Amino acid sequence: MIEATPVPILSDNYAWLLREPESGLLAVVDPADATPVIAAIEAAIREKGGELALILLTHHHGDHVAGTDEVRARFGAAVVGARADAHRLPRLDREVAEGSEVDFGAATARVWETPGHTRGHIAYVFTEGEQGLLLCGDTLFSLGCGRLLEGTAQEMFTSLQRFAALPPATLVCCGHEYTESNARFARHADPENLDLMAYEQQVLACRAEGRPSLPSRLADELACNPFIRAPDVATLADLRTRKDYFR
Ligand code: ZN
Ligand code: FE
């Protein structure tokens, strides 16, 4: 299975550095800040060899794409992003849409269109038996979901339900380190959830040591995240509105 490492960038974003173990090839997801991303890629190449093959973009926001051209200029990798948003993404070498497959060494990512946060938001999904890796940008966060900036609660609901059907062992690679603050709202929304209480303690311990809380396991989101657990669109819409105003 692909190895995924979060690269902390900007104030609370992660770019994700991926290595496909058979080929040794590298990919980076949402390289919004070129300097730390280039340093992380160079360190990975020094350590284990390989080369950067792909730059995968999830959506058009600057805090996900701003470093793209600089990273491509340095390594010459192919930039992949949504055809629907090609007009507002950095220049794409490959435009993808629902069902596209992106080869990455011995692995293949499937592209899912996951609107809700933005209209052209896509996710990259790797599965291998009961293992999986989900690069979901700002659609799903640990214990939260993205704001509905360009999409509807119906769209977000559909996107989250698709994620929910992936193998529970799937590692969830989100675009932001929001888990600790998301936990406060999740606990407020679902005060009796013992799994959530235990998961929050784990997250607090992790953050207190300065480690990323991500990737999370899909099984934990299914047990603890009120947004992916919402049984219907109306519940999700209500949760999203309440969280927008939660302090
Ligand atoms: Zn965003
Ligand atoms: Fe973002």
PDB file of C-alpha atoms and ligand atoms in Angstrom:
ATOM      1  CA  MET A   1       0.000   0.000   0.000  1.00  0.00           C
ATOM      2  CA  ILE A   2       1.031   3.609  -0.622  1.00  0.00           C
ATOM      3  CA  GLU A   3       2.876   5.288   2.267  1.00  0.00           C
ATOM      4  CA  ALA A   4       1.439   8.724   3.092  1.00  0.00           C
ATOM      5  CA  THR A   5       3.228  11.387   5.145  1.00  0.00           C
ATOM      6  CA  PRO A   6       1.701  14.736   6.083  1.00  0.00           C
ATOM      7  CA  VAL A   7       3.857  17.797   5.364  1.00  0.00           C
ATOM      8  CA  PRO A   8       2.718  20.673   7.606  1.00  0.00           C
ATOM      9  CA  ILE A   9       2.442  23.896   5.609  1.00  0.00           C
ATOM     10  CA  LEU A  10       0.941  27.383   6.032  1.00  0.00           C
ATOM     11  CA  SER A  11      -0.871  27.763   9.368  1.00  0.00           C
ATOM     12  CA  ASP A  12      -2.776  24.467   9.552  1.00  0.00           C
ATOM     13  CA  ASN A  13      -2.668  22.810   6.115  1.00  0.00           C
ATOM     14  CA  TYR A  14      -1.103  19.530   5.115  1.00  0.00           C
ATOM     15  CA  ALA A  15       0.390  18.653   1.781  1.00  0.00           C
ATOM     16  CA  TRP A  16       0.624  14.845   1.533  1.00  0.00           C
ATOM     17  CA  LEU A  17       3.773  13.140   0.344  1.00  0.00           C
ATOM     18  CA  LEU A  18       3.056   9.686  -1.100  1.00  0.00           C
ATOM     19  CA  ARG A  19       5.477   6.888  -1.932  1.00  0.00           C
ATOM     20  CA  GLU A  20       4.531   3.865  -4.003  1.00  0.00           C
ATOM     21  CA  PRO A  21       6.779   1.169  -2.527  1.00  0.00           C
ATOM     22  CA  GLU A  22       7.265  -1.074  -5.578  1.00  0.00           C
ATOM     23  CA  SER A  23       8.397   1.623  -7.979  1.00  0.00           C
ATOM     24  CA  GLY A  24       9.722   4.021  -5.330  1.00  0.00           C
ATOM     25  CA  LEU A  25       7.888   6.824  -7.123  1.00  0.00           C
ATOM     26  CA  LEU A  26       6.686   9.857  -5.164  1.00  0.00           C
ATOM     27  CA  ALA A  27       3.597  12.017  -5.497  1.00  0.00           C
ATOM     28  CA  VAL A  28       2.537  15.115  -3.632  1.00  0.00           C
ATOM     29  CA  VAL A  29      -1.018  16.219  -2.941  1.00  0.00           C
ATOM     30  CA  ASP A  30      -1.966  19.927  -2.609  1.00  0.00           C
ATOM     31  CA  PRO A  31       1.512  21.519  -2.457  1.00  0.00           C
ATOM     32  CA  ALA A  32       0.323  24.986  -1.456  1.00  0.00           C
ATOM     33  CA  ASP A  33       3.668  26.196  -0.081  1.00  0.00           C
ATOM     34  CA  ALA A  34       6.573  25.305  -2.353  1.00  0.00           C
ATOM     35  CA  THR A  35       9.515  25.751   0.049  1.00  0.00           C
ATOM     36  CA  PRO A  36       8.622  23.176   2.745  1.00  0.00           C
ATOM     37  CA  VAL A  37       7.140  20.814   0.153  1.00  0.00           C
ATOM     38  CA  ILE A  38      10.274  20.880  -2.011  1.00  0.00           C
ATOM     39  CA  ALA A  39      12.392  20.316   1.113  1.00  0.00           C
ATOM     40  CA  ALA A  40      10.255  17.315   2.124  1.00  0.00           C
ATOM     41  CA  ILE A  41      10.467  15.797  -1.372  1.00  0.00           C
ATOM     42  CA  GLU A  42      14.239  16.315  -1.546  1.00  0.00           C
ATOM     43  CA  ALA A  43      14.657  14.716   1.895  1.00  0.00           C
ATOM     44  CA  ALA A  44      12.540  11.726   0.825  1.00  0.00           C
ATOM     45  CA  ILE A  45      14.618  11.281  -2.342  1.00  0.00           C
ATOM     46  CA  ARG A  46      17.892  11.544  -0.392  1.00  0.00           C
ATOM     47  CA  GLU A  47      16.657   8.958   2.072  1.00  0.00           C
ATOM     48  CA  LYS A  48      15.094   6.334  -0.191  1.00  0.00           C
ATOM     49  CA  GLY A  49      15.652   7.435  -3.796  1.00  0.00           C
ATOM     50  CA  GLY A  50      12.909   7.663  -6.377  1.00  0.00           C
ATOM     51  CA  GLU A  51      11.545  10.716  -8.119  1.00  0.00           C
ATOM     52  CA  LEU A  52       8.457  12.897  -8.024  1.00  0.00           C
ATOM     53  CA  ALA A  53       6.014  11.610 -10.627  1.00  0.00           C
ATOM     54  CA  LEU A  54       2.747  13.375  -9.805  1.00  0.00           C
ATOM     55  CA  ILE A  55       1.300  16.503  -8.264  1.00  0.00           C
ATOM     56  CA  LEU A  56      -2.324  15.780  -7.357  1.00  0.00           C
ATOM     57  CA  LEU A  57      -4.692  18.700  -6.701  1.00  0.00           C
ATOM     58  CA  THR A  58      -7.988  18.288  -4.820  1.00  0.00           C
ATOM     59  CA  HIS A  59      -9.551  21.721  -5.350  1.00  0.00           C
ATOM     60  CA  HIS A  60      -8.858  25.238  -6.487  1.00  0.00           C
ATOM     61  CA  HIS A  61      -8.328  27.061  -3.164  1.00  0.00           C
ATOM     62  CA  GLY A  62      -5.007  28.843  -2.801  1.00  0.00           C
ATOM     63  CA  ASP A  63      -4.185  27.039   0.446  1.00  0.00           C
ATOM     64  CA  HIS A  64      -4.082  23.812  -1.623  1.00  0.00           C
ATOM     65  CA  VAL A  65      -2.591  24.805  -4.985  1.00  0.00           C
ATOM     66  CA  ALA A  66      -0.416  27.913  -4.563  1.00  0.00           C
ATOM     67  CA  GLY A  67       2.983  26.154  -4.734  1.00  0.00           C
ATOM     68  CA  THR A  68       2.091  23.920  -7.695  1.00  0.00           C
ATOM     69  CA  ASP A  69       3.973  25.699 -10.492  1.00  0.00           C
ATOM     70  CA  GLU A  70       7.133  26.015  -8.411  1.00  0.00           C
ATOM     71  CA  VAL A  71       7.105  22.337  -7.428  1.00  0.00           C
ATOM     72  CA  ARG A  72       6.557  21.305 -11.060  1.00  0.00           C
ATOM     73  CA  ALA A  73       9.369  23.608 -12.203  1.00  0.00           C
ATOM     74  CA  ARG A  74      11.732  21.977  -9.692  1.00  0.00           C
ATOM     75  CA  PHE A  75      10.881  18.296 -10.354  1.00  0.00           C
ATOM     76  CA  GLY A  76       9.067  18.210 -13.707  1.00  0.00           C
ATOM     77  CA  ALA A  77       6.182  16.099 -12.361  1.00  0.00           C
ATOM     78  CA  ALA A  78       2.757  15.915 -14.038  1.00  0.00           C
ATOM     79  CA  VAL A  79       0.034  18.073 -12.475  1.00  0.00           C
ATOM     80  CA  VAL A  80      -3.369  16.360 -12.164  1.00  0.00           C
ATOM     81  CA  GLY A  81      -6.617  18.161 -11.323  1.00  0.00           C
ATOM     82  CA  ALA A  82     -10.325  18.394 -12.034  1.00  0.00           C
ATOM     83  CA  ARG A  83     -11.382  19.115 -15.595  1.00  0.00           C
ATOM     84  CA  ALA A  84     -14.423  20.962 -14.215  1.00  0.00           C
ATOM     85  CA  ASP A  85     -12.132  23.490 -12.510  1.00  0.00           C
ATOM     86  CA  ALA A  86      -9.316  23.624 -15.073  1.00  0.00           C
ATOM     87  CA  HIS A  87     -10.122  27.315 -15.642  1.00  0.00           C
ATOM     88  CA  ARG A  88      -9.248  28.197 -12.049  1.00  0.00           C
ATOM     89  CA  LEU A  89      -6.552  25.648 -11.200  1.00  0.00           C
ATOM     90  CA  PRO A  90      -2.839  25.961 -12.037  1.00  0.00           C
ATOM     91  CA  ARG A  91      -2.042  24.650 -15.534  1.00  0.00           C
ATOM     92  CA  LEU A  92      -2.913  20.952 -15.608  1.00  0.00           C
ATOM     93  CA  ASP A  93      -0.952  18.283 -17.465  1.00  0.00           C
ATOM     94  CA  ARG A  94      -3.861  15.901 -16.989  1.00  0.00           C
ATOM     95  CA  GLU A  95      -7.512  16.817 -16.510  1.00  0.00           C
ATOM     96  CA  VAL A  96      -9.548  14.192 -14.659  1.00  0.00           C
ATOM     97  CA  ALA A  97     -13.189  13.606 -13.782  1.00  0.00           C
ATOM     98  CA  GLU A  98     -15.386  11.044 -12.013  1.00  0.00           C
ATOM     99  CA  GLY A  99     -14.033   7.559 -12.705  1.00  0.00           C
ATOM    100  CA  SER A 100     -10.640   8.650 -14.071  1.00  0.00           C
ATOM    101  CA  GLU A 101      -7.746   6.432 -13.074  1.00  0.00           C
ATOM    102  CA  VAL A 102      -4.330   7.852 -12.296  1.00  0.00           C
ATOM    103  CA  ASP A 103      -1.427   5.406 -12.477  1.00  0.00           C
ATOM    104  CA  PHE A 104       1.167   5.833  -9.776  1.00  0.00           C
ATOM    105  CA  GLY A 105       3.883   3.162 -10.073  1.00  0.00           C
ATOM    106  CA  ALA A 106       2.273  -0.186  -9.309  1.00  0.00           C
ATOM    107  CA  ALA A 107      -0.819   1.511  -7.836  1.00  0.00           C
ATOM    108  CA  THR A 108      -3.778   3.276  -9.383  1.00  0.00           C
ATOM    109  CA  ALA A 109      -5.805   6.084  -7.837  1.00  0.00           C
ATOM    110  CA  ARG A 110      -9.445   6.370  -8.693  1.00  0.00           C
ATOM    111  CA  VAL A 111     -10.853   9.884  -8.979  1.00  0.00           C
ATOM    112  CA  TRP A 112     -14.139  10.654  -7.306  1.00  0.00           C
ATOM    113  CA  GLU A 113     -15.978  13.924  -7.791  1.00  0.00           C
ATOM    114  CA  THR A 114     -16.865  14.987  -4.244  1.00  0.00           C
ATOM    115  CA  PRO A 115     -18.637  18.357  -4.428  1.00  0.00           C
ATOM    116  CA  GLY A 116     -19.878  20.187  -1.337  1.00  0.00           C
ATOM    117  CA  HIS A 117     -16.944  22.366  -0.229  1.00  0.00           C
ATOM    118  CA  THR A 118     -16.282  23.499  -3.817  1.00  0.00           C
ATOM    119  CA  ARG A 119     -18.047  22.583  -7.040  1.00  0.00           C
ATOM    120  CA  GLY A 120     -15.063  20.916  -8.694  1.00  0.00           C
ATOM    121  CA  HIS A 121     -13.627  19.197  -5.621  1.00  0.00           C
ATOM    122  CA  ILE A 122     -12.186  15.744  -6.271  1.00  0.00           C
ATOM    123  CA  ALA A 123     -10.778  13.000  -4.059  1.00  0.00           C
ATOM    124  CA  TYR A 124      -8.120  10.404  -4.902  1.00  0.00           C
ATOM    125  CA  VAL A 125      -8.868   6.905  -3.657  1.00  0.00           C
ATOM    126  CA  PHE A 126      -6.403   4.019  -3.417  1.00  0.00           C
ATOM    127  CA  THR A 127      -7.699   0.632  -2.324  1.00  0.00           C
ATOM    128  CA  GLU A 128      -5.898  -2.690  -1.995  1.00  0.00           C
ATOM    129  CA  GLY A 129      -7.988  -5.463  -0.441  1.00  0.00           C
ATOM    130  CA  GLU A 130      -9.133  -4.200   2.949  1.00  0.00           C
ATOM    131  CA  GLN A 131      -6.576  -1.369   2.959  1.00  0.00           C
ATOM    132  CA  GLY A 132      -7.161   2.052   1.546  1.00  0.00           C
ATOM    133  CA  LEU A 133      -5.872   5.584   1.335  1.00  0.00           C
ATOM    134  CA  LEU A 134      -8.208   8.526   0.833  1.00  0.00           C
ATOM    135  CA  LEU A 135      -6.906  11.947  -0.181  1.00  0.00           C
ATOM    136  CA  CYS A 136      -9.982  14.024   0.488  1.00  0.00           C
ATOM    137  CA  GLY A 137      -8.777  17.649   0.603  1.00  0.00           C
ATOM    138  CA  ASP A 138     -11.382  19.804   2.338  1.00  0.00           C
ATOM    139  CA  THR A 139     -14.371  17.461   1.900  1.00  0.00           C
ATOM    140  CA  LEU A 140     -13.910  15.274   4.985  1.00  0.00           C
ATOM    141  CA  PHE A 141     -11.887  16.324   8.012  1.00  0.00           C
ATOM    142  CA  SER A 142     -11.235  14.233  11.059  1.00  0.00           C
ATOM    143  CA  LEU A 143     -14.346  14.841  13.213  1.00  0.00           C
ATOM    144  CA  GLY A 144     -15.635  17.401  10.709  1.00  0.00           C
ATOM    145  CA  CYS A 145     -16.317  18.237   7.093  1.00  0.00           C
ATOM    146  CA  GLY A 146     -15.602  21.188   4.820  1.00  0.00           C
ATOM    147  CA  ARG A 147     -17.715  24.313   4.792  1.00  0.00           C
ATOM    148  CA  LEU A 148     -20.369  24.436   2.086  1.00  0.00           C
ATOM    149  CA  LEU A 149     -18.786  27.309   0.154  1.00  0.00           C
ATOM    150  CA  GLU A 150     -19.984  26.368  -3.329  1.00  0.00           C
ATOM    151  CA  GLY A 151     -22.075  23.277  -2.743  1.00  0.00           C
ATOM    152  CA  THR A 152     -25.208  22.026  -1.067  1.00  0.00           C
ATOM    153  CA  ALA A 153     -25.774  19.827   1.960  1.00  0.00           C
ATOM    154  CA  GLN A 154     -27.143  17.196  -0.449  1.00  0.00           C
ATOM    155  CA  GLU A 155     -23.873  17.172  -2.382  1.00  0.00           C
ATOM    156  CA  MET A 156     -21.774  16.990   0.787  1.00  0.00           C
ATOM    157  CA  PHE A 157     -23.994  14.206   2.136  1.00  0.00           C
ATOM    158  CA  THR A 158     -23.510  12.161  -1.034  1.00  0.00           C
ATOM    159  CA  SER A 159     -19.734  12.754  -0.971  1.00  0.00           C
ATOM    160  CA  LEU A 160     -19.440  11.712   2.691  1.00  0.00           C
ATOM    161  CA  GLN A 161     -21.595   8.623   2.173  1.00  0.00           C
ATOM    162  CA  ARG A 162     -19.309   7.472  -0.624  1.00  0.00           C
ATOM    163  CA  PHE A 163     -16.318   7.768   1.719  1.00  0.00           C
ATOM    164  CA  ALA A 164     -18.242   5.883   4.400  1.00  0.00           C
ATOM    165  CA  ALA A 165     -18.464   2.835   2.125  1.00  0.00           C
ATOM    166  CA  LEU A 166     -14.658   2.480   1.779  1.00  0.00           C
ATOM    167  CA  PRO A 167     -12.898  -0.209   3.862  1.00  0.00           C
ATOM    168  CA  PRO A 168     -12.900   0.866   7.551  1.00  0.00           C
ATOM    169  CA  ALA A 169      -9.099   0.496   7.691  1.00  0.00           C
ATOM    170  CA  THR A 170      -8.756   3.244   5.062  1.00  0.00           C
ATOM    171  CA  LEU A 171      -6.402   6.029   6.124  1.00  0.00           C
ATOM    172  CA  VAL A 172      -8.018   9.452   5.764  1.00  0.00           C
ATOM    173  CA  CYS A 173      -5.608  12.156   4.588  1.00  0.00           C
ATOM    174  CA  CYS A 174      -7.326  15.525   5.052  1.00  0.00           C
ATOM    175  CA  GLY A 175      -6.171  18.978   3.993  1.00  0.00           C
ATOM    176  CA  HIS A 176      -6.145  20.593   7.427  1.00  0.00           C
ATOM    177  CA  GLU A 177      -5.148  19.917  11.037  1.00  0.00           C
ATOM    178  CA  TYR A 178      -8.562  20.836  12.436  1.00  0.00           C
ATOM    179  CA  THR A 179      -9.114  17.713  14.534  1.00  0.00           C
ATOM    180  CA  GLU A 180      -8.696  19.239  17.978  1.00  0.00           C
ATOM    181  CA  SER A 181     -11.115  22.113  17.376  1.00  0.00           C
ATOM    182  CA  ASN A 182     -13.495  19.830  15.473  1.00  0.00           C
ATOM    183  CA  ALA A 183     -13.563  17.574  18.550  1.00  0.00           C
ATOM    184  CA  ARG A 184     -15.063  20.368  20.660  1.00  0.00           C
ATOM    185  CA  PHE A 185     -18.040  20.721  18.326  1.00  0.00           C
ATOM    186  CA  ALA A 186     -18.360  16.960  17.836  1.00  0.00           C
ATOM    187  CA  ARG A 187     -18.565  16.453  21.595  1.00  0.00           C
ATOM    188  CA  HIS A 188     -21.159  19.237  21.824  1.00  0.00           C
ATOM    189  CA  ALA A 189     -23.199  17.619  19.013  1.00  0.00           C
ATOM    190  CA  ASP A 190     -22.866  14.044  20.305  1.00  0.00           C
ATOM    191  CA  PRO A 191     -22.196  14.282  24.052  1.00  0.00           C
ATOM    192  CA  GLU A 192     -22.879  10.614  24.886  1.00  0.00           C
ATOM    193  CA  ASN A 193     -20.484   9.108  22.348  1.00  0.00           C
ATOM    194  CA  LEU A 194     -17.847   7.151  24.310  1.00  0.00           C
ATOM    195  CA  ASP A 195     -15.794   6.348  21.214  1.00  0.00           C
ATOM    196  CA  LEU A 196     -15.597  10.082  20.521  1.00  0.00           C
ATOM    197  CA  MET A 197     -14.414  10.816  24.066  1.00  0.00           C
ATOM    198  CA  ALA A 198     -11.666   8.203  23.759  1.00  0.00           C
ATOM    199  CA  TYR A 199     -10.645   9.420  20.287  1.00  0.00           C
ATOM    200  CA  GLU A 200     -10.503  13.020  21.488  1.00  0.00           C
ATOM    201  CA  GLN A 201      -8.102  12.024  24.290  1.00  0.00           C
ATOM    202  CA  GLN A 202      -5.896  10.307  21.730  1.00  0.00           C
ATOM    203  CA  VAL A 203      -5.949  13.424  19.529  1.00  0.00           C
ATOM    204  CA  LEU A 204      -5.144  15.757  22.437  1.00  0.00           C
ATOM    205  CA  ALA A 205      -2.191  13.571  23.459  1.00  0.00           C
ATOM    206  CA  CYS A 206      -0.923  13.491  19.906  1.00  0.00           C
ATOM    207  CA  ARG A 207      -1.209  17.268  19.442  1.00  0.00           C
ATOM    208  CA  ALA A 208       0.371  17.960  22.847  1.00  0.00           C
ATOM    209  CA  GLU A 209       3.454  16.138  21.528  1.00  0.00           C
ATOM    210  CA  GLY A 210       3.329  18.258  18.367  1.00  0.00           C
ATOM    211  CA  ARG A 211       2.497  15.292  16.132  1.00  0.00           C
ATOM    212  CA  PRO A 212      -0.131  15.432  13.356  1.00  0.00           C
ATOM    213  CA  SER A 213      -3.478  13.869  14.254  1.00  0.00           C
ATOM    214  CA  LEU A 214      -3.652  12.629  10.664  1.00  0.00           C
ATOM    215  CA  PRO A 215      -4.090  10.408   8.826  1.00  0.00           C
ATOM    216  CA  SER A 216      -7.096   9.194  10.775  1.00  0.00           C
ATOM    217  CA  ARG A 217      -8.679   5.805  10.274  1.00  0.00           C
ATOM    218  CA  LEU A 218     -12.028   5.744   8.514  1.00  0.00           C
ATOM    219  CA  ALA A 219     -13.280   3.398  11.261  1.00  0.00           C
ATOM    220  CA  ASP A 220     -12.738   6.202  13.798  1.00  0.00           C
ATOM    221  CA  GLU A 221     -14.602   8.704  11.619  1.00  0.00           C
ATOM    222  CA  LEU A 222     -17.483   6.245  11.268  1.00  0.00           C
ATOM    223  CA  ALA A 223     -17.600   5.876  15.054  1.00  0.00           C
ATOM    224  CA  CYS A 224     -16.955   9.501  16.059  1.00  0.00           C
ATOM    225  CA  ASN A 225     -17.461  12.077  13.272  1.00  0.00           C
ATOM    226  CA  PRO A 226     -21.009  13.513  13.483  1.00  0.00           C
ATOM    227  CA  PHE A 227     -20.897  14.701   9.859  1.00  0.00           C
ATOM    228  CA  ILE A 228     -20.140  11.341   8.234  1.00  0.00           C
ATOM    229  CA  ARG A 229     -22.533   9.745  10.764  1.00  0.00           C
ATOM    230  CA  ALA A 230     -25.422  12.066   9.841  1.00  0.00           C
ATOM    231  CA  PRO A 231     -28.264   9.737   8.794  1.00  0.00           C
ATOM    232  CA  ASP A 232     -29.837  12.149   6.299  1.00  0.00           C
ATOM    233  CA  VAL A 233     -29.295  15.416   4.446  1.00  0.00           C
ATOM    234  CA  ALA A 234     -31.385  17.502   6.865  1.00  0.00           C
ATOM    235  CA  THR A 235     -29.288  16.353   9.842  1.00  0.00           C
ATOM    236  CA  LEU A 236     -26.065  17.116   7.995  1.00  0.00           C
ATOM    237  CA  ALA A 237     -27.360  20.559   6.940  1.00  0.00           C
ATOM    238  CA  ASP A 238     -28.328  21.356  10.516  1.00  0.00           C
ATOM    239  CA  LEU A 239     -24.952  20.220  11.900  1.00  0.00           C
ATOM    240  CA  ARG A 240     -23.045  22.220   9.280  1.00  0.00           C
ATOM    241  CA  THR A 241     -25.024  25.405  10.065  1.00  0.00           C
ATOM    242  CA  ARG A 242     -24.574  24.954  13.804  1.00  0.00           C
ATOM    243  CA  LYS A 243     -20.850  24.393  13.412  1.00  0.00           C
ATOM    244  CA  ASP A 244     -20.498  27.523  11.250  1.00  0.00           C
ATOM    245  CA  TYR A 245     -21.638  29.551  14.278  1.00  0.00           C
ATOM    246  CA  PHE A 246     -20.093  27.411  17.030  1.00  0.00           C
ATOM    247  CA  ARG A 247     -17.512  29.099  19.291  1.00  0.00           C
TER     248      ARG A 247
HETATM  249 ZN    ZN B   1     -10.675  24.613   0.599  1.00  0.00          ZN
HETATM  250 FE    FE B   2      -8.330  24.376   2.695  1.00  0.00          FE
END
